[in-house]
């Protein structure tokens, strides 16, 4: 969660004036030799998710799926952070089932507690999550999903997160 927050903070500050958004834009810039703050965020959160997946799971495929779920969850929550309270509310809802599982309850409680502490000020527009908060909450949510699921659950979550990311990137590209 700390690495996701740090990468998000870097993008919040270094990328504040950059109009490029989405995977396609940042990867395209990277192919042209331009390392955007969004590409740094993508690489940094991806690497941190790989490290977390390697620590939490034992088998190579499970480690890879865990990395996709953690990074994908961080990305999803960031995509939801377009209206006050939306991202924090989503974390509260999506992490709640993790409380029912012994393996994931302590891990699910962390992003839920953080979201609960932030949501009132976010809704009232006294603060905003930004990439810093959204990526941290999302990575915590992803870690809770990883802690509570075996290979089948990880594969289903990973597929859903990749599909959501591709759909949102395609939608954003069409709206440009």
Short mmCIF file of C-alpha atoms in Angstrom, two decimals:
data_model
loop_
_atom_site.label_atom_id
_atom_site.label_comp_id
_atom_site.label_asym_id
_atom_site.label_seq_id
_atom_site.Cartn_x
_atom_site.Cartn_y
_atom_site.Cartn_z
CA UNK A 1 0.00 0.00 0.00
CA UNK A 2 2.86 2.35 0.77
CA UNK A 3 4.48 1.84 -2.63
CA UNK A 4 1.13 2.42 -4.38
CA UNK A 5 0.65 5.62 -2.37
CA UNK A 6 4.17 6.80 -3.19
CA UNK A 7 3.71 6.15 -6.91
CA UNK A 8 0.32 7.86 -6.81
CA UNK A 9 1.81 10.86 -4.98
CA UNK A 10 4.52 11.14 -7.59
CA UNK A 11 1.87 11.20 -10.32
CA UNK A 12 -0.28 13.68 -8.34
CA UNK A 13 2.60 16.16 -8.21
CA UNK A 14 4.81 15.46 -11.24
CA UNK A 15 1.94 14.75 -13.62
CA UNK A 16 -0.42 17.51 -12.50
CA UNK A 17 -0.30 19.38 -15.82
CA UNK A 18 0.05 16.38 -18.11
CA UNK A 19 -3.13 15.85 -20.18
CA UNK A 20 -2.22 12.23 -21.06
CA UNK A 21 -4.44 9.66 -19.35
CA UNK A 22 -4.75 5.88 -19.51
CA UNK A 23 -2.49 2.96 -20.29
CA UNK A 24 -2.47 3.64 -24.01
CA UNK A 25 -1.27 7.23 -23.63
CA UNK A 26 1.46 6.45 -21.11
CA UNK A 27 2.73 3.36 -22.89
CA UNK A 28 2.68 5.25 -26.19
CA UNK A 29 4.76 8.04 -24.63
CA UNK A 30 7.15 5.43 -23.23
CA UNK A 31 7.59 3.93 -26.72
CA UNK A 32 8.55 7.42 -27.90
CA UNK A 33 11.17 7.65 -25.14
CA UNK A 34 9.10 9.89 -22.83
CA UNK A 35 8.86 8.56 -19.28
CA UNK A 36 5.63 10.10 -17.98
CA UNK A 37 4.62 10.19 -14.34
CA UNK A 38 1.80 7.81 -15.28
CA UNK A 39 4.32 5.33 -16.69
CA UNK A 40 6.38 5.61 -13.50
CA UNK A 41 3.21 4.89 -11.55
CA UNK A 42 2.35 1.92 -13.78
CA UNK A 43 5.83 0.41 -13.46
CA UNK A 44 6.18 1.17 -9.75
CA UNK A 45 2.81 -0.19 -8.71
CA UNK A 46 3.30 -3.20 -10.99
CA UNK A 47 6.66 -3.98 -9.40
CA UNK A 48 5.30 -3.53 -5.87
CA UNK A 49 2.34 -5.78 -6.71
CA UNK A 50 4.73 -8.44 -8.01
CA UNK A 51 6.74 -8.25 -4.79
CA UNK A 52 3.60 -8.47 -2.63
CA UNK A 53 2.26 -11.39 -4.67
CA UNK A 54 5.58 -13.18 -4.27
CA UNK A 55 5.41 -12.79 -0.49
CA UNK A 56 1.75 -13.76 -0.06
CA UNK A 57 1.45 -16.72 -2.44
CA UNK A 58 3.65 -19.79 -2.91
CA UNK A 59 3.14 -21.06 -6.47
CA UNK A 60 4.39 -19.04 -9.46
CA UNK A 61 0.99 -18.78 -11.19
CA UNK A 62 -0.66 -17.69 -7.93
CA UNK A 63 2.06 -15.07 -7.42
CA UNK A 64 1.40 -13.68 -10.91
CA UNK A 65 -2.37 -13.66 -10.44
CA UNK A 66 -1.93 -11.95 -7.06
CA UNK A 67 0.15 -9.23 -8.69
CA UNK A 68 -2.54 -8.63 -11.31
CA UNK A 69 -5.24 -8.45 -8.62
CA UNK A 70 -3.28 -6.03 -6.42
CA UNK A 71 -2.22 -3.72 -9.25
CA UNK A 72 -5.60 -4.02 -10.95
CA UNK A 73 -7.45 -3.14 -7.76
CA UNK A 74 -5.24 -0.09 -7.26
CA UNK A 75 -6.02 0.99 -10.82
CA UNK A 76 -9.76 0.32 -10.48
CA UNK A 77 -10.12 2.38 -7.31
CA UNK A 78 -8.19 5.20 -8.97
CA UNK A 79 -10.56 5.04 -11.96
CA UNK A 80 -13.50 5.37 -9.55
CA UNK A 81 -12.03 8.47 -7.92
CA UNK A 82 -13.85 10.92 -10.19
CA UNK A 83 -16.58 12.03 -7.75
CA UNK A 84 -16.37 12.75 -4.03
CA UNK A 85 -16.83 9.59 -1.97
CA UNK A 86 -17.04 7.19 -4.90
CA UNK A 87 -13.64 5.49 -4.49
CA UNK A 88 -13.76 5.29 -0.69
CA UNK A 89 -17.36 4.03 -0.83
CA UNK A 90 -16.40 1.37 -3.35
CA UNK A 91 -13.58 0.17 -1.09
CA UNK A 92 -16.00 -0.10 1.84
CA UNK A 93 -18.41 -2.18 -0.24
CA UNK A 94 -15.86 -4.32 -2.06
CA UNK A 95 -13.72 -5.11 1.00
CA UNK A 96 -16.69 -6.01 3.24
CA UNK A 97 -16.99 -9.65 2.07
CA UNK A 98 -13.35 -10.14 3.06
CA UNK A 99 -14.36 -9.63 6.69
CA UNK A 100 -16.30 -12.92 6.58
CA UNK A 101 -13.21 -14.97 5.77
CA UNK A 102 -10.72 -15.79 8.50
CA UNK A 103 -7.73 -15.55 6.13
CA UNK A 104 -8.63 -12.12 4.80
CA UNK A 105 -10.50 -10.41 7.67
CA UNK A 106 -7.50 -8.60 9.19
CA UNK A 107 -6.25 -7.57 5.75
CA UNK A 108 -9.71 -6.40 4.57
CA UNK A 109 -10.17 -4.37 7.75
CA UNK A 110 -7.20 -2.10 6.94
CA UNK A 111 -8.46 -0.50 3.69
CA UNK A 112 -11.99 -0.43 5.10
CA UNK A 113 -10.83 1.47 8.18
CA UNK A 114 -8.84 3.90 6.06
CA UNK A 115 -11.79 4.44 3.69
CA UNK A 116 -14.17 4.92 6.61
CA UNK A 117 -11.83 7.50 8.14
CA UNK A 118 -11.57 9.43 4.85
CA UNK A 119 -15.02 9.24 3.32
CA UNK A 120 -16.76 12.04 5.25
CA UNK A 121 -14.11 14.62 4.36
CA UNK A 122 -13.96 13.31 0.79
CA UNK A 123 -17.75 13.58 0.33
CA UNK A 124 -17.76 17.05 1.89
CA UNK A 125 -14.92 18.01 -0.49
CA UNK A 126 -12.66 19.12 2.37
CA UNK A 127 -10.05 16.66 1.12
CA UNK A 128 -9.61 14.47 -1.92
CA UNK A 129 -8.04 11.08 -2.29
CA UNK A 130 -6.20 11.79 -5.52
CA UNK A 131 -3.91 9.16 -6.97
CA UNK A 132 -2.10 8.92 -3.64
CA UNK A 133 -5.11 7.80 -1.61
CA UNK A 134 -6.96 5.94 -4.35
CA UNK A 135 -4.01 3.74 -5.26
CA UNK A 136 -3.21 3.00 -1.61
CA UNK A 137 -6.82 2.03 -0.84
CA UNK A 138 -7.01 -0.04 -4.02
CA UNK A 139 -3.78 -1.89 -3.33
CA UNK A 140 -5.05 -2.68 0.18
CA UNK A 141 -8.31 -3.93 -1.29
CA UNK A 142 -6.39 -6.09 -3.77
CA UNK A 143 -4.26 -7.55 -1.01
CA UNK A 144 -7.42 -8.47 0.90
CA UNK A 145 -8.79 -10.21 -2.20
CA UNK A 146 -5.51 -12.09 -2.57
CA UNK A 147 -5.51 -13.15 1.09
CA UNK A 148 -9.02 -14.55 0.85
CA UNK A 149 -8.86 -16.40 -2.45
CA UNK A 150 -7.25 -19.43 -4.00
CA UNK A 151 -6.25 -19.80 -7.63
CA UNK A 152 -9.77 -19.88 -9.09
CA UNK A 153 -10.86 -16.78 -7.19
CA UNK A 154 -7.65 -14.99 -8.12
CA UNK A 155 -8.09 -15.88 -11.78
CA UNK A 156 -11.69 -14.63 -11.80
CA UNK A 157 -10.77 -11.38 -10.03
CA UNK A 158 -7.77 -10.85 -12.32
CA UNK A 159 -9.89 -11.40 -15.44
CA UNK A 160 -12.56 -8.99 -14.22
CA UNK A 161 -9.99 -6.31 -13.34
CA UNK A 162 -8.19 -6.61 -16.68
CA UNK A 163 -11.52 -6.44 -18.53
CA UNK A 164 -12.54 -3.34 -16.54
CA UNK A 165 -9.20 -1.64 -17.23
CA UNK A 166 -9.40 -2.38 -20.97
CA UNK A 167 -13.01 -1.21 -21.16
CA UNK A 168 -12.26 2.04 -19.32
CA UNK A 169 -9.17 2.71 -21.41
CA UNK A 170 -11.14 2.10 -24.62
CA UNK A 171 -13.96 4.33 -23.37
CA UNK A 172 -11.54 7.11 -22.44
CA UNK A 173 -9.79 6.80 -25.81
CA UNK A 174 -13.12 7.15 -27.64
CA UNK A 175 -14.04 10.22 -25.58
CA UNK A 176 -10.85 12.08 -26.50
#
